[in-house]
Amino acid sequence: MSKPKLTYFNVKGRAEFIRYIFAEKQIDYEDSRFEFSAEGAKKENLPTKDEVMGALKEQGKLDFNQVPLLEIDGHNLVQSQAIASYLARKYNLYGKDNYENYQVDALYGALIDALSDLYASFRAKENKDELLKQYSEVTLPKWLGFLEKVLSRNNGGDGFAVGNDVTLGDFYLLALYESVERFNNLANFPKLAAHKERIVNRPNIKAYIEKRPKTTM
């Protein structure tokens, strides 16, 4: 059987928590990356978005004309949360019961909500600096406060995000920490800060972070 193949931009984005699953479980997979522009592709020696997306669309592998795409078990999987949930079930990273499954899914919802205003600010054609300031000073601290409380409910916030073992929920939080680190260093959220250190220092996650491509996002 061929090894899994993950196709996505050469950024963390909505694929990094998928990569964390493979890293944690030491699954051999192909991390197929491409660049947004011809200039970036030449610099990084990678194909362009148009080249890769055009081929995938022609092959009928993208149900919604979007990546990430994970080719695994004879299937073409799309939509980042659906892919992550598939892998979490497959590799026992989804919690031990329905309620823990729910908690993992709720953390994905929080991740997306916490980042939505940030992405909107980046896309804004006017008042971008003001919008980013609002995000940094108001919106992001609000969401980090919510997550600090949620984390604290599980074993006092001194273990994992869900239950008593690592789950996809921990990787959702790590993806958030990395996405917003330029705006907030978690100094006012000690439980989140300590949780981040625990997860990034898990041996397999640490090894992956040290060797992964250096990207701006």
mmCIF file of C-alpha atoms in Angstrom, residues 13 19 39 42 73 85 87 91 97 104 108 138 146 150 158 197 202 207-208:
data_model
loop_
_atom_site.group_PDB
_atom_site.id
_atom_site.type_symbol
_atom_site.label_atom_id
_atom_site.label_comp_id
_atom_site.label_asym_id
_atom_site.label_seq_id
_atom_site.Cartn_x
_atom_site.Cartn_y
_atom_site.Cartn_z
ATOM 1 C CA GLY A 13 -2.279 27.111 7.621
ATOM 2 C CA ARG A 19 1.074 17.168 9.951
ATOM 3 C CA GLU A 39 8.644 33.686 -7.783
ATOM 4 C CA LYS A 42 11.547 29.279 -7.995
ATOM 5 C CA ASP A 73 -6.533 4.259 2.166
ATOM 6 C CA SER A 85 -10.930 13.782 12.345
ATOM 7 C CA LEU A 87 -6.811 10.521 11.068
ATOM 8 C CA TYR A 91 -4.672 6.706 15.087
ATOM 9 C CA ASP A 97 -15.853 8.574 24.164
ATOM 10 C CA VAL A 104 -12.003 17.941 20.316
ATOM 11 C CA TYR A 108 -11.584 23.199 16.174
ATOM 12 C CA VAL A 138 -9.437 42.922 21.932
ATOM 13 C CA PHE A 146 -12.099 31.508 26.742
ATOM 14 C CA VAL A 150 -11.679 25.582 28.933
ATOM 15 C CA ASP A 158 -1.980 21.063 33.834
ATOM 16 C CA GLU A 197 5.476 24.079 26.072
ATOM 17 C CA ARG A 202 6.738 16.014 23.032
ATOM 18 C CA ALA A 207 11.618 16.563 16.121
ATOM 19 C CA TYR A 208 9.103 17.556 13.438
#
